[in-house]
PDB file of C-alpha atoms in Angstrom:
ATOM      1  CA  MET A   1     -35.088 133.137   8.358  1.00 87.00           C
ATOM      2  CA  GLU A   2     -32.773 130.254   7.438  1.00 90.00           C
ATOM      3  CA  VAL A   3     -35.438 127.728   8.446  1.00 92.00           C
ATOM      4  CA  ALA A   4     -37.988 129.509   6.231  1.00 93.00           C
ATOM      5  CA  ARG A   5     -35.547 129.448   3.306  1.00 95.00           C
ATOM      6  CA  LEU A   6     -34.795 125.751   3.778  1.00 95.00           C
ATOM      7  CA  ALA A   7     -38.503 124.936   4.043  1.00 95.00           C
ATOM      8  CA  TYR A   8     -39.190 126.910   0.860  1.00 96.00           C
ATOM      9  CA  GLU A   9     -36.367 125.141  -1.020  1.00 96.00           C
ATOM     10  CA  ALA A  10     -37.575 121.747   0.178  1.00 96.00           C
ATOM     11  CA  GLU A  11     -41.093 122.545  -0.967  1.00 96.00           C
ATOM     12  CA  ILE A  12     -39.910 123.609  -4.427  1.00 97.00           C
ATOM     13  CA  GLU A  13     -37.771 120.482  -4.797  1.00 97.00           C
ATOM     14  CA  ALA A  14     -40.668 118.270  -3.636  1.00 96.00           C
ATOM     15  CA  MET A  15     -42.909 120.000  -6.165  1.00 96.00           C
ATOM     16  CA  PHE A  16     -40.530 119.098  -8.998  1.00 97.00           C
ATOM     17  CA  ALA A  17     -39.947 115.580  -7.640  1.00 96.00           C
ATOM     18  CA  ARG A  18     -43.513 114.529  -8.378  1.00 92.00           C
ATOM     19  CA  PRO A  19     -44.818 114.001 -11.906  1.00 93.00           C
ATOM     20  CA  GLY A  20     -47.511 116.252 -13.262  1.00 93.00           C
ATOM     21  CA  ASP A  21     -48.293 119.675 -14.594  1.00 95.00           C
ATOM     22  CA  GLY A  22     -51.193 122.054 -14.909  1.00 94.00           C
ATOM     23  CA  ALA A  23     -53.333 123.593 -12.210  1.00 94.00           C
ATOM     24  CA  PRO A  24     -52.231 121.259  -9.361  1.00 94.00           C
ATOM     25  CA  LEU A  25     -48.560 122.114  -9.899  1.00 96.00           C
ATOM     26  CA  ILE A  26     -49.264 125.826 -10.343  1.00 97.00           C
ATOM     27  CA  ASP A  27     -51.338 125.763  -7.146  1.00 96.00           C
ATOM     28  CA  ARG A  28     -48.537 124.039  -5.281  1.00 95.00           C
ATOM     29  CA  TRP A  29     -46.028 126.676  -6.374  1.00 97.00           C
ATOM     30  CA  THR A  30     -48.492 129.438  -5.432  1.00 97.00           C
ATOM     31  CA  ARG A  31     -48.936 127.914  -1.967  1.00 96.00           C
ATOM     32  CA  ALA A  32     -45.156 127.685  -1.512  1.00 96.00           C
ATOM     33  CA  GLU A  33     -44.858 131.387  -2.360  1.00 97.00           C
ATOM     34  CA  GLN A  34     -47.721 132.289  -0.014  1.00 96.00           C
ATOM     35  CA  ARG A  35     -46.146 130.305   2.817  1.00 95.00           C
ATOM     36  CA  ALA A  36     -42.836 132.068   2.195  1.00 96.00           C
ATOM     37  CA  ASP A  37     -44.696 135.397   2.390  1.00 96.00           C
ATOM     38  CA  ARG A  38     -46.254 134.415   5.725  1.00 95.00           C
ATOM     39  CA  PHE A  39     -42.848 133.508   7.121  1.00 93.00           C
ATOM     40  CA  GLY A  40     -41.363 136.770   5.867  1.00 94.00           C
ATOM     41  CA  LEU A  41     -38.926 135.168   3.437  1.00 96.00           C
ATOM     42  CA  PRO A  42     -37.866 137.980   1.097  1.00 95.00           C
ATOM     43  CA  PRO A  43     -38.090 137.436  -2.689  1.00 94.00           C
ATOM     44  CA  SER A  44     -34.284 137.663  -2.889  1.00 94.00           C
ATOM     45  CA  LYS A  45     -34.094 134.389  -0.917  1.00 96.00           C
ATOM     46  CA  ARG A  46     -36.531 132.577  -3.249  1.00 97.00           C
ATOM     47  CA  ARG A  47     -36.298 131.253  -6.771  1.00 97.00           C
ATOM     48  CA  PRO A  48     -37.295 133.917  -9.274  1.00 97.00           C
ATOM     49  CA  PRO A  49     -40.290 133.068 -11.469  1.00 98.00           C
ATOM     50  CA  LEU A  50     -38.093 132.987 -14.587  1.00 97.00           C
ATOM     51  CA  ALA A  51     -35.893 130.333 -12.938  1.00 97.00           C
ATOM     52  CA  ILE A  52     -39.027 128.297 -12.171  1.00 98.00           C
ATOM     53  CA  ALA A  53     -40.131 128.762 -15.806  1.00 98.00           C
ATOM     54  CA  GLN A  54     -36.780 127.574 -17.133  1.00 98.00           C
ATOM     55  CA  ARG A  55     -36.682 124.493 -14.934  1.00 98.00           C
ATOM     56  CA  ALA A  56     -40.294 123.634 -15.754  1.00 98.00           C
ATOM     57  CA  PHE A  57     -39.506 124.077 -19.471  1.00 98.00           C
ATOM     58  CA  HIS A  58     -36.562 121.682 -19.280  1.00 98.00           C
ATOM     59  CA  GLU A  59     -38.771 119.160 -17.483  1.00 97.00           C
ATOM     60  CA  ARG A  60     -41.566 119.633 -20.077  1.00 97.00           C
ATOM     61  CA  ARG A  61     -44.038 120.979 -17.545  1.00 98.00           C
ATOM     62  CA  TRP A  62     -45.483 123.395 -20.044  1.00 98.00           C
ATOM     63  CA  GLU A  63     -48.332 124.846 -17.985  1.00 97.00           C
ATOM     64  CA  LEU A  64     -46.106 125.718 -15.029  1.00 98.00           C
ATOM     65  CA  ALA A  65     -43.410 127.063 -17.360  1.00 98.00           C
ATOM     66  CA  ARG A  66     -45.881 129.380 -19.096  1.00 98.00           C
ATOM     67  CA  HIS A  67     -47.470 130.508 -15.830  1.00 97.00           C
ATOM     68  CA  ALA A  68     -44.078 131.286 -14.259  1.00 98.00           C
ATOM     69  CA  PHE A  69     -42.856 133.075 -17.406  1.00 98.00           C
ATOM     70  CA  LEU A  70     -45.935 135.318 -17.445  1.00 98.00           C
ATOM     71  CA  LYS A  71     -45.535 135.995 -13.720  1.00 97.00           C
ATOM     72  CA  ALA A  72     -41.897 137.023 -14.241  1.00 97.00           C
ATOM     73  CA  TRP A  73     -42.935 139.349 -17.064  1.00 97.00           C
ATOM     74  CA  ALA A  74     -45.791 140.836 -14.991  1.00 96.00           C
ATOM     75  CA  GLN A  75     -43.299 141.535 -12.182  1.00 95.00           C
ATOM     76  CA  GLY A  76     -41.124 143.491 -14.618  1.00 95.00           C
ATOM     77  CA  ALA A  77     -38.241 141.015 -14.867  1.00 95.00           C
ATOM     78  CA  PHE A  78     -37.942 141.834 -18.587  1.00 95.00           C
ATOM     79  CA  ARG A  79     -39.669 143.768 -21.375  1.00 94.00           C
ATOM     80  CA  THR A  80     -41.630 142.396 -24.292  1.00 95.00           C
ATOM     81  CA  CYS A  81     -39.674 141.370 -27.372  1.00 95.00           C
ATOM     82  CA  GLU A  82     -36.319 141.213 -25.588  1.00 95.00           C
ATOM     83  CA  PRO A  83     -34.598 138.742 -27.920  1.00 95.00           C
ATOM     84  CA  GLN A  84     -33.433 136.124 -25.418  1.00 96.00           C
ATOM     85  CA  VAL A  85     -36.646 135.926 -23.402  1.00 95.00           C
ATOM     86  CA  SER A  86     -38.866 136.109 -26.482  1.00 97.00           C
ATOM     87  CA  GLN A  87     -36.903 133.228 -28.019  1.00 98.00           C
ATOM     88  CA  PHE A  88     -37.402 131.269 -24.786  1.00 98.00           C
ATOM     89  CA  TYR A  89     -41.144 131.966 -24.754  1.00 98.00           C
ATOM     90  CA  TYR A  90     -41.421 131.047 -28.427  1.00 98.00           C
ATOM     91  CA  GLU A  91     -39.699 127.719 -27.676  1.00 98.00           C
ATOM     92  CA  LEU A  92     -42.044 127.118 -24.758  1.00 98.00           C
ATOM     93  CA  LEU A  93     -45.164 127.830 -26.837  1.00 98.00           C
ATOM     94  CA  TRP A  94     -43.888 125.876 -29.837  1.00 98.00           C
ATOM     95  CA  GLN A  95     -42.678 122.768 -27.999  1.00 98.00           C
ATOM     96  CA  GLY A  96     -45.520 122.724 -25.485  1.00 98.00           C
ATOM     97  CA  GLY A  97     -48.040 123.424 -28.220  1.00 97.00           C
ATOM     98  CA  ALA A  98     -46.679 120.669 -30.431  1.00 97.00           C
ATOM     99  CA  GLN A  99     -46.886 118.137 -27.598  1.00 97.00           C
ATOM    100  CA  LYS A 100     -50.401 119.231 -26.670  1.00 96.00           C
ATOM    101  CA  ALA A 101     -51.544 119.210 -30.320  1.00 94.00           C
ATOM    102  CA  ARG A 102     -50.571 115.535 -30.671  1.00 93.00           C
ATOM    103  CA  ASN A 103     -52.932 114.537 -27.854  1.00 94.00           C
ATOM    104  CA  PRO A 104     -56.632 114.447 -28.823  1.00 91.00           C
ATOM    105  CA  GLN A 105     -57.613 115.661 -25.336  1.00 93.00           C
ATOM    106  CA  THR A 106     -55.420 118.780 -25.534  1.00 93.00           C
ATOM    107  CA  GLN A 107     -55.233 119.251 -29.309  1.00 91.00           C
ATOM    108  CA  LEU A 108     -57.188 122.506 -29.435  1.00 90.00           C
ATOM    109  CA  GLN A 109     -55.055 124.076 -26.687  1.00 92.00           C
ATOM    110  CA  GLY A 110     -51.938 122.891 -28.501  1.00 94.00           C
ATOM    111  CA  ILE A 111     -53.084 124.529 -31.721  1.00 92.00           C
ATOM    112  CA  ARG A 112     -53.759 127.740 -29.822  1.00 92.00           C
ATOM    113  CA  TRP A 113     -50.264 127.709 -28.317  1.00 95.00           C
ATOM    114  CA  LEU A 114     -48.771 127.105 -31.781  1.00 95.00           C
ATOM    115  CA  LEU A 115     -50.767 130.057 -33.107  1.00 93.00           C
ATOM    116  CA  LEU A 116     -49.431 132.181 -30.243  1.00 94.00           C
ATOM    117  CA  ALA A 117     -45.883 131.085 -31.091  1.00 96.00           C
ATOM    118  CA  ARG A 118     -46.492 132.031 -34.731  1.00 95.00           C
ATOM    119  CA  ASP A 119     -47.835 135.448 -33.667  1.00 94.00           C
ATOM    120  CA  LEU A 120     -44.912 136.044 -31.298  1.00 96.00           C
ATOM    121  CA  ASN A 121     -42.460 135.129 -34.053  1.00 97.00           C
ATOM    122  CA  GLN A 122     -44.008 137.682 -36.405  1.00 96.00           C
ATOM    123  CA  ILE A 123     -44.447 140.473 -33.862  1.00 96.00           C
ATOM    124  CA  CYS A 124     -40.972 140.219 -32.340  1.00 97.00           C
ATOM    125  CA  GLN A 125     -39.310 139.280 -35.643  1.00 97.00           C
ATOM    126  CA  LEU A 126     -37.644 136.195 -34.222  1.00 98.00           C
ATOM    127  CA  GLY A 127     -37.013 134.492 -37.560  1.00 97.00           C
ATOM    128  CA  ARG A 128     -38.392 131.132 -36.419  1.00 97.00           C
ATOM    129  CA  ARG A 129     -40.484 128.665 -38.450  1.00 97.00           C
ATOM    130  CA  GLU A 130     -40.993 125.618 -36.216  1.00 97.00           C
ATOM    131  CA  ALA A 131     -44.530 126.554 -35.133  1.00 97.00           C
ATOM    132  CA  ASP A 132     -45.558 127.100 -38.771  1.00 95.00           C
ATOM    133  CA  ARG A 133     -44.114 123.713 -39.727  1.00 96.00           C
ATOM    134  CA  GLU A 134     -45.894 122.035 -36.818  1.00 96.00           C
ATOM    135  CA  LEU A 135     -49.192 123.663 -37.779  1.00 94.00           C
ATOM    136  CA  GLY A 136     -48.628 122.427 -41.350  1.00 93.00           C
ATOM    137  CA  ARG A 137     -47.969 118.874 -40.103  1.00 93.00           C
ATOM    138  CA  LEU A 138     -51.303 118.893 -38.290  1.00 89.00           C
ATOM    139  CA  GLY A 139     -53.090 119.303 -41.601  1.00 85.00           C
ATOM    140  CA  PRO A 140     -56.204 121.393 -42.025  1.00 82.00           C
ATOM    141  CA  LEU A 141     -57.111 123.205 -38.837  1.00 75.00           C
ATOM    142  CA  PRO A 142     -60.607 122.819 -37.428  1.00 67.00           C
ATOM    143  CA  SER A 143     -63.113 125.158 -38.981  1.00 61.00           C
ATOM    144  CA  PRO A 144     -63.549 127.816 -37.873  1.00 54.00           C
ATOM    145  CA  GLN A 145     -59.850 128.152 -37.112  1.00 60.00           C
ATOM    146  CA  PRO A 146     -59.266 128.310 -33.360  1.00 61.00           C
ATOM    147  CA  SER A 147     -58.113 131.733 -32.339  1.00 64.00           C
ATOM    148  CA  SER A 148     -55.132 132.209 -30.088  1.00 62.00           C
ATOM    149  CA  GLU A 149     -56.022 132.174 -26.433  1.00 69.00           C
ATOM    150  CA  PRO A 150     -55.442 135.502 -24.710  1.00 80.00           C
ATOM    151  CA  ASP A 151     -51.825 135.984 -23.753  1.00 93.00           C
ATOM    152  CA  PRO A 152     -50.739 139.159 -21.964  1.00 95.00           C
ATOM    153  CA  TYR A 153     -47.128 138.984 -23.196  1.00 96.00           C
ATOM    154  CA  VAL A 154     -48.086 138.575 -26.866  1.00 94.00           C
ATOM    155  CA  GLU A 155     -50.758 141.261 -26.565  1.00 93.00           C
ATOM    156  CA  ALA A 156     -48.271 143.687 -24.993  1.00 95.00           C
ATOM    157  CA  ALA A 157     -45.783 142.923 -27.775  1.00 94.00           C
ATOM    158  CA  ARG A 158     -48.509 143.561 -30.342  1.00 89.00           C
ATOM    159  CA  GLY A 159     -49.117 147.016 -28.865  1.00 87.00           C
ATOM    160  CA  ARG A 160     -45.501 148.001 -28.221  1.00 66.00           C
TER     161      ARG A 160
END
């Protein structure tokens, strides 16, 4: 069991040691979790998804951070609109969205994330304005305005 835990830890550290984000990083984390399952490493001996989300957030790996956050929520680690986690998710959507919106290749996705942050702020009454300010800095949004991409956490908060 100790060998499986060490191998898992080494794989997670190697994952964060390389630059990048998006599907390749998410796939690598998924494979590490699947390998841990095959070796019988219990979840209590692994890094919780929220810990992965927090580390990815601090390293500005927005896609992995969002994926891990949503996985933690889906596993029941917290409820929708809990103040601390909702503030964290707002920050993730706002900061990641702002960075994506400044890049022509990811601008539309960035705008969608900013719209999600704005929605989350309103639904959970977070009292934040950064996403609104960032959307204002971008100027007129493309017409028709891009709708928020589906987000299970925001949708669950909407229906709470």
